[in-house]
Short mmCIF file of C-alpha atoms in Angstrom, two decimals:
data_model
loop_
_atom_site.label_atom_id
_atom_site.label_comp_id
_atom_site.label_asym_id
_atom_site.label_seq_id
_atom_site.Cartn_x
_atom_site.Cartn_y
_atom_site.Cartn_z
CA MET A 1033 66.33 -74.39 71.94
CA ARG A 1034 63.85 -72.45 69.89
CA THR A 1035 63.91 -73.27 66.16
CA LYS A 1036 64.87 -70.57 63.73
CA TYR A 1037 61.88 -69.75 61.59
CA PHE A 1038 60.57 -67.25 59.03
CA ILE A 1039 57.50 -64.64 59.80
CA PRO A 1040 56.46 -63.27 56.41
CA SER A 1041 55.26 -59.72 55.57
CA LEU A 1042 52.49 -59.91 53.00
CA MET A 1043 51.68 -57.31 50.47
CA LEU A 1044 48.18 -56.88 49.17
CA GLY A 1045 48.13 -53.75 47.03
CA PHE A 1046 49.57 -51.14 49.20
CA ILE A 1047 48.45 -52.87 52.54
CA LEU A 1048 51.43 -54.54 54.29
CA ILE A 1049 50.52 -57.32 56.78
CA LEU A 1050 53.28 -57.67 59.38
CA GLY A 1051 53.98 -61.10 60.91
CA SER A 1052 52.12 -64.14 61.04
CA CYS A 1053 48.90 -62.38 62.40
CA SER A 1054 45.96 -61.18 60.32
CA GLU A 1055 46.02 -57.41 61.13
CA GLU A 1056 46.83 -55.02 58.41
CA ARG A 1057 49.42 -52.15 58.37
CA LYS A 1058 49.79 -49.50 55.88
CA THR A 1059 53.13 -49.49 54.08
CA TRP A 1060 54.49 -46.02 55.04
CA TYR A 1061 56.80 -43.50 53.52
CA ILE A 1062 58.21 -40.66 55.51
CA PRO A 1063 58.32 -36.99 54.13
CA PRO A 1064 61.95 -36.00 53.21
CA GLU A 1065 63.89 -33.35 54.82
CA GLN A 1066 66.09 -32.85 51.62
CA ASP A 1067 65.21 -31.99 48.13
CA PRO A 1068 63.95 -34.99 46.37
CA GLU A 1069 65.07 -33.71 43.14
CA GLU A 1070 68.79 -33.54 44.24
CA GLU A 1071 71.25 -34.77 41.59
CA PRO A 1072 73.01 -38.15 42.08
CA ASP A 1073 76.19 -38.27 43.75
CA GLU A 1074 78.78 -38.89 41.06
CA SER A 1075 81.44 -39.69 43.70
CA LEU A 1076 79.71 -43.01 44.61
CA ALA A 1077 80.24 -44.35 40.98
CA ASP A 1078 83.19 -46.32 42.28
CA TRP A 1079 81.20 -47.71 45.08
CA ALA A 1080 78.47 -49.14 42.72
CA PRO A 1081 78.93 -52.71 41.93
CA THR A 1082 79.88 -53.69 38.43
CA VAL A 1083 80.44 -57.64 39.03
CA PRO A 1084 77.90 -59.79 40.56
CA ILE A 1085 78.26 -62.33 43.22
CA THR A 1086 76.70 -65.70 43.77
CA TYR A 1087 74.06 -65.63 46.52
CA TYR A 1088 73.10 -68.76 47.98
CA GLY A 1089 70.67 -67.68 50.62
CA ASN A 1090 67.10 -68.71 50.21
CA CYS A 1091 63.95 -68.83 52.16
CA HIS A 1092 61.82 -71.44 50.41
CA GLY A 1093 64.46 -73.61 48.69
CA GLU A 1094 64.55 -71.59 45.61
CA ASN A 1095 67.79 -71.45 43.59
CA PRO A 1096 69.90 -73.93 45.34
CA ASP A 1097 72.73 -73.44 43.00
CA GLY A 1098 73.05 -69.82 43.76
CA ARG A 1099 71.94 -66.76 41.71
CA PRO A 1100 73.90 -63.76 40.50
CA MET A 1101 73.21 -60.67 42.59
CA TYR A 1102 74.92 -57.20 42.78
CA PRO A 1103 76.23 -56.26 46.07
CA TRP A 1104 75.73 -52.72 47.62
CA TRP A 1105 78.08 -52.76 50.71
CA GLY A 1106 77.57 -51.15 54.00
CA GLU A 1107 79.22 -51.53 57.17
CA HIS A 1108 76.95 -54.10 58.68
CA MET A 1109 74.60 -54.90 55.67
CA VAL A 1110 74.72 -55.55 52.12
CA LEU A 1111 71.97 -54.92 49.76
CA LEU A 1112 71.77 -57.45 46.89
CA SER A 1113 69.89 -56.56 43.73
CA TYR A 1114 69.30 -58.10 40.42
CA GLU A 1115 70.34 -54.96 38.58
CA ALA A 1116 73.56 -53.01 38.77
CA ASP A 1117 72.21 -49.71 36.98
CA LEU A 1118 70.42 -48.68 40.14
CA GLU A 1119 71.25 -44.96 41.28
CA PRO A 1120 74.13 -45.15 43.69
CA SER A 1121 73.09 -42.38 45.69
CA ALA A 1122 69.86 -43.77 46.54
CA MET A 1123 71.41 -47.16 47.45
CA LYS A 1124 73.83 -45.51 49.54
CA LYS A 1125 71.18 -43.83 51.57
CA TRP A 1126 69.38 -47.26 51.93
CA VAL A 1127 72.40 -49.17 53.12
CA ASP A 1128 73.48 -46.08 55.33
CA ALA A 1129 70.01 -46.35 56.95
CA ALA A 1130 70.37 -50.14 57.25
CA ASP A 1131 73.58 -49.90 59.09
CA THR A 1132 72.12 -47.20 61.59
CA ILE A 1133 69.31 -49.43 62.31
CA TYR A 1134 71.57 -52.51 62.82
CA GLU A 1135 73.67 -50.56 65.40
CA PHE A 1136 70.41 -49.63 67.34
CA TYR A 1137 69.24 -53.20 67.60
CA LEU A 1138 72.79 -54.23 68.44
CA LYS A 1139 72.74 -51.65 71.38
CA CYS A 1140 69.26 -52.90 72.56
CA THR A 1141 70.62 -56.44 72.58
CA GLY A 1142 73.75 -55.55 74.44
CA GLY A 1143 75.90 -56.46 71.72
CA ARG A 1144 74.38 -60.01 70.79
CA THR A 1145 74.21 -60.50 66.93
CA PRO A 1146 71.83 -62.89 65.44
CA TRP A 1147 72.56 -66.48 64.69
CA ILE A 1148 74.82 -66.66 61.57
CA ASP A 1149 73.42 -68.41 58.48
CA SER A 1150 76.51 -68.43 56.23
CA SER A 1151 74.47 -68.31 53.00
CA CYS A 1152 73.01 -64.98 54.20
CA TYR A 1153 76.01 -63.50 55.90
CA ILE A 1154 78.62 -62.36 53.49
CA ASN A 1155 81.78 -60.51 54.37
CA ASP A 1156 80.57 -60.07 57.89
CA ARG A 1157 77.38 -58.40 56.63
CA ILE A 1158 73.84 -59.37 56.92
CA CYS A 1159 72.28 -59.67 53.47
CA LEU A 1160 68.99 -58.24 52.47
CA ALA A 1161 68.13 -59.42 48.95
CA ALA A 1162 65.57 -58.92 46.32
CA THR A 1163 63.61 -62.04 45.62
CA HIS A 1164 61.51 -62.66 42.50
CA GLY A 1165 58.32 -64.38 43.39
CA LEU A 1166 58.42 -64.18 47.07
CA PRO A 1167 54.86 -64.68 48.28
CA ALA A 1168 55.01 -61.87 50.85
CA ALA A 1169 56.40 -58.19 50.86
CA ALA A 1170 59.37 -59.42 52.76
CA GLU A 1171 60.53 -62.28 55.11
CA ALA A 1172 63.48 -62.77 57.57
CA TRP A 1173 64.99 -65.27 59.83
CA VAL A 1174 63.74 -64.76 63.34
CA GLY A 1175 66.75 -64.44 65.49
CA GLY A 1176 69.20 -65.09 62.62
CA THR A 1177 70.62 -63.31 59.66
CA GLY A 1178 68.93 -62.92 56.20
CA ILE A 1179 66.35 -60.73 54.96
CA TRP A 1180 64.44 -61.42 51.73
CA MET A 1181 62.41 -58.64 49.99
CA ASN A 1182 60.04 -59.16 47.15
CA SER A 1183 61.43 -57.72 43.95
CA ILE A 1184 58.47 -55.48 43.81
CA ASN A 1185 58.96 -54.08 47.18
CA PHE A 1186 62.49 -53.92 46.83
CA GLU A 1187 62.15 -51.52 44.00
CA GLY A 1188 59.34 -49.63 45.85
CA VAL A 1189 61.94 -49.17 48.78
CA TYR A 1190 64.60 -48.14 46.31
CA ASN A 1191 62.38 -45.60 44.79
CA SER A 1192 61.41 -44.09 48.09
CA TYR A 1193 65.31 -43.51 48.79
CA LYS A 1194 65.66 -42.29 45.42
CA ASN A 1195 62.87 -39.68 45.88
CA GLY A 1196 63.98 -38.68 49.34
CA TYR A 1197 61.91 -40.72 51.63
CA GLN A 1198 62.64 -43.28 54.30
CA ASP A 1199 61.01 -46.73 54.49
CA GLY A 1200 59.51 -48.84 57.29
CA LEU A 1201 59.96 -52.32 55.82
CA THR A 1202 63.61 -52.66 56.64
CA PRO A 1203 63.73 -51.65 60.27
CA TYR A 1204 60.73 -54.00 60.78
CA GLU A 1205 62.21 -57.12 59.10
CA MET A 1206 65.62 -56.30 60.85
CA GLY A 1207 63.72 -56.52 64.02
CA ARG A 1208 62.99 -60.13 63.14
CA ASN A 1209 66.49 -60.91 62.96
CA PHE A 1210 67.22 -59.27 66.31
CA TRP A 1211 64.33 -61.03 68.11
CA MET A 1212 66.45 -62.62 71.01
CA PHE A 1213 63.97 -62.31 73.92
CA GLY A 1214 61.68 -65.22 73.35
CA SER A 1215 62.78 -67.41 76.11
CA LYS A 1216 62.53 -64.42 78.59
CA ILE A 1217 59.30 -62.70 78.12
CA THR A 1218 57.26 -65.53 76.40
CA TYR A 1219 56.40 -69.12 77.06
CA GLY A 1220 55.19 -71.83 74.71
CA THR A 1221 54.79 -69.43 71.84
CA ASP A 1222 56.65 -66.16 70.78
CA GLU A 1223 53.49 -64.30 69.80
CA PRO A 1224 52.23 -62.00 69.92
CA GLU A 1225 55.42 -60.55 71.58
CA CYS A 1226 57.70 -61.14 68.59
CA THR A 1227 55.54 -59.24 66.03
CA GLY A 1228 54.50 -56.68 68.58
CA TYR A 1229 58.44 -56.16 69.18
CA SER A 1230 59.14 -55.69 65.38
CA ASN A 1231 56.25 -53.06 65.15
CA PHE A 1232 57.50 -51.15 68.07
CA MET A 1233 60.98 -51.06 67.21
CA ALA A 1234 60.61 -50.39 63.62
CA ARG A 1235 59.07 -47.11 64.65
CA MET A 1236 61.67 -46.36 67.13
CA ALA A 1237 64.41 -46.98 64.64
CA THR A 1238 62.71 -44.86 61.97
CA VAL A 1239 61.45 -41.91 64.09
CA GLU A 1240 63.74 -41.66 67.06
CA ILE A 1241 67.12 -43.16 65.43
CA LEU A 1242 66.83 -41.75 61.91
CA GLY A 1243 65.23 -38.57 63.09
CA GLN A 1244 62.31 -38.75 60.35
CA THR A 1245 59.05 -37.12 61.30
CA PHE A 1246 55.46 -37.49 59.91
CA SER A 1247 53.76 -34.50 58.56
CA ASN A 1248 50.43 -36.07 58.87
CA PRO A 1249 49.41 -38.02 62.06
CA GLU A 1250 47.79 -40.73 59.87
CA THR A 1251 50.99 -41.46 58.16
CA ASP A 1252 52.62 -42.40 61.14
CA PRO A 1253 52.44 -46.20 61.47
CA THR A 1254 51.60 -46.22 65.06
CA TRP A 1255 49.12 -43.42 65.09
CA ASN A 1256 46.30 -45.94 65.96
CA ILE A 1257 48.31 -48.18 68.05
CA ASP A 1258 48.94 -45.41 70.32
CA LYS A 1259 45.06 -45.13 70.78
CA LEU A 1260 44.74 -48.81 71.68
CA PHE A 1261 45.90 -48.24 75.27
CA ASP A 1262 43.27 -45.70 76.04
CA ILE A 1263 40.63 -48.31 74.49
CA TYR A 1264 42.00 -51.13 76.41
CA MET A 1265 42.00 -49.35 79.67
CA SER A 1266 38.37 -47.84 79.08
CA ASN A 1267 36.85 -51.26 79.26
CA PRO A 1268 37.50 -52.80 82.92
CA ASN A 1269 36.94 -56.55 81.29
CA ASN A 1270 40.12 -56.22 79.39
CA THR A 1271 43.09 -57.94 81.01
CA TYR A 1272 46.32 -59.54 79.99
CA GLU A 1273 44.88 -62.94 80.55
CA ASN A 1274 42.18 -62.63 78.10
CA THR A 1275 43.98 -60.68 75.31
CA ILE A 1276 47.70 -60.81 75.00
CA ALA A 1277 48.08 -64.15 76.73
CA VAL A 1278 45.73 -65.86 74.22
CA GLU A 1279 46.83 -63.98 71.36
CA ARG A 1280 43.62 -61.89 70.96
CA GLY A 1281 43.15 -58.07 70.49
CA ILE A 1282 40.38 -55.92 71.82
CA ASP A 1283 37.51 -54.38 69.97
CA ASN A 1284 38.74 -51.34 68.11
CA PRO A 1285 37.77 -49.58 64.97
CA TYR A 1286 41.21 -50.02 63.40
CA GLY A 1287 41.26 -53.76 62.98
CA GLN A 1288 44.35 -54.35 65.02
CA GLY A 1289 44.94 -57.26 66.99
CA ALA A 1290 47.10 -58.58 69.81
CA THR A 1291 50.49 -57.59 68.31
CA ASP A 1292 49.62 -54.25 68.13
CA LEU A 1293 48.14 -54.19 71.54
CA PHE A 1294 51.24 -55.68 73.24
CA ALA A 1295 53.21 -52.94 71.21
CA CYS A 1296 51.05 -50.25 72.61
CA PHE A 1297 52.03 -51.05 76.17
CA LEU A 1298 55.86 -50.62 75.17
CA PHE A 1299 54.73 -47.29 73.53
CA GLU A 1300 53.07 -46.21 76.84
CA LEU A 1301 56.17 -47.22 78.87
CA GLN A 1302 58.64 -45.35 76.69
CA GLU A 1303 56.78 -42.35 76.65
CA ARG A 1304 56.40 -42.26 80.49
CA TYR A 1305 59.84 -43.27 81.44
CA GLY A 1306 62.50 -41.86 79.22
CA GLY A 1307 62.00 -42.50 75.58
CA LEU A 1308 64.78 -44.12 73.67
CA ASP A 1309 66.74 -44.54 76.58
CA TRP A 1310 64.34 -46.56 78.44
CA VAL A 1311 64.15 -48.60 75.38
CA VAL A 1312 67.75 -49.55 75.13
CA LYS A 1313 67.88 -50.26 78.94
CA PHE A 1314 64.65 -52.32 78.86
CA TRP A 1315 65.85 -54.78 76.36
CA ASN A 1316 69.28 -55.14 77.92
CA TYR A 1317 67.60 -55.69 81.28
CA VAL A 1318 65.12 -58.32 79.51
CA SER A 1319 68.21 -60.11 78.16
CA GLN A 1320 69.64 -60.42 81.80
CA ARG A 1321 66.58 -62.26 83.13
CA PRO A 1322 66.32 -65.96 83.59
CA ASP A 1323 64.64 -67.94 81.00
CA ALA A 1324 60.77 -68.21 81.63
CA ALA A 1325 59.56 -71.40 83.18
CA SER A 1326 55.90 -70.33 82.97
CA GLU A 1327 53.56 -67.70 81.44
CA GLN A 1328 53.77 -66.00 84.88
CA THR A 1329 57.54 -65.93 84.97
CA ALA A 1330 57.61 -64.46 81.50
CA VAL A 1331 55.30 -61.72 82.72
CA ASP A 1332 57.35 -61.29 85.84
CA ASN A 1333 60.46 -60.92 83.72
CA LEU A 1334 58.90 -57.99 81.71
CA ILE A 1335 57.60 -56.30 84.79
CA VAL A 1336 61.07 -56.53 86.47
CA ALA A 1337 62.99 -55.38 83.42
CA ALA A 1338 60.60 -52.59 82.72
CA SER A 1339 60.91 -51.35 86.34
CA GLN A 1340 64.82 -51.55 86.10
CA ALA A 1341 64.91 -49.46 83.12
CA ALA A 1342 62.47 -46.93 84.54
CA GLY A 1343 64.57 -46.69 87.76
CA LYS A 1344 61.35 -47.58 90.06
CA SER A 1345 58.98 -50.09 90.87
CA LEU A 1346 56.08 -50.48 88.16
CA CYS A 1347 54.45 -53.48 89.96
CA ASP A 1348 51.27 -51.22 90.89
CA LEU A 1349 51.24 -49.80 87.43
CA PHE A 1350 51.00 -53.07 85.75
CA GLU A 1351 48.37 -54.09 88.30
CA GLU A 1352 46.51 -51.12 87.43
CA TRP A 1353 46.90 -52.23 83.52
CA ARG A 1354 45.26 -55.52 84.96
CA TRP A 1355 48.22 -57.58 84.06
CA PRO A 1356 49.25 -60.28 86.65
CA VAL A 1357 51.67 -59.18 88.97
CA SER A 1358 53.02 -62.12 91.19
CA GLN A 1359 54.77 -61.87 94.59
CA ASN A 1360 57.85 -63.18 93.13
CA ALA A 1361 57.90 -60.05 90.72
CA ARG A 1362 57.45 -57.82 93.74
CA ALA A 1363 60.17 -59.35 95.69
CA ALA A 1364 62.50 -59.37 92.66
CA VAL A 1365 61.99 -55.43 92.19
CA GLN A 1366 62.26 -54.74 96.10
CA ALA A 1367 65.35 -56.82 96.05
CA LEU A 1368 66.83 -54.46 93.38
CA GLY A 1369 66.11 -51.43 95.59
CA LEU A 1370 63.55 -50.16 93.42
CA LEU A 1371 60.56 -48.38 95.12
#
């Protein structure tokens, strides 16, 4: 059984380091479609919290006796702030977006929810809590409930919603909560797939699910991840075995490593084979694969699931991409009637 653990997102100025790897990622905010100067919705005044609750969730053993936090309730998520005087309309936009992201992840897991840590799960809702002194932008249980956001970043995300923008940190960290595929497509370690999954899914949630767009390609958090695929393919010496399998990236001008390299293959697949529909099908098919007993069976599981989601055999394609394609994978795909 895999152990529940944290992977932090570290903040250095406005640079967001996602996951346990060292590659850097810009914190991104997405241009609004609505007027950022719109007046607060006074009808939400009754929804805003006035009485704190005692929150016991922690990620480093701090506050064992709990701390007073103000709850902003959504359908699936609850945001916990130190202050009660935040603008209700901004917090409502944030929790509504979080609920929508939750539902997207739930669809991808076939309805499986994260492991429940009762201290981070209140009234059937996952807690996303501001945390003073957190040594990272945010941290989350991997495969379990609970997200903690550095108070500075919590305020920054709040301000982004207040000014009519969307954030990328919430969907990224929720991807940690919904990482349930390690036993299927990894063997020995969950990296770089776990962080690559969160990078990929955060973009899918933000752009495809929430319907936000990027006015400038360089504000798209994946603009250079997309370019990694062509860079990888341009060098015939690059293979799965000497990159992703050993948690090593490729030479590239963006300073991105193995996690983004893994993500770039997912981007390429969804662009070729059905976009969001492929994404949802793929992760559901991954869930149905047997647990991997070796690195090769982990790769086989991914290839078979990708083929099922595409409705055709992708064995030759992965071989062209210099991934190891076993005869077992080919036989499994053929047995499914995929050509």
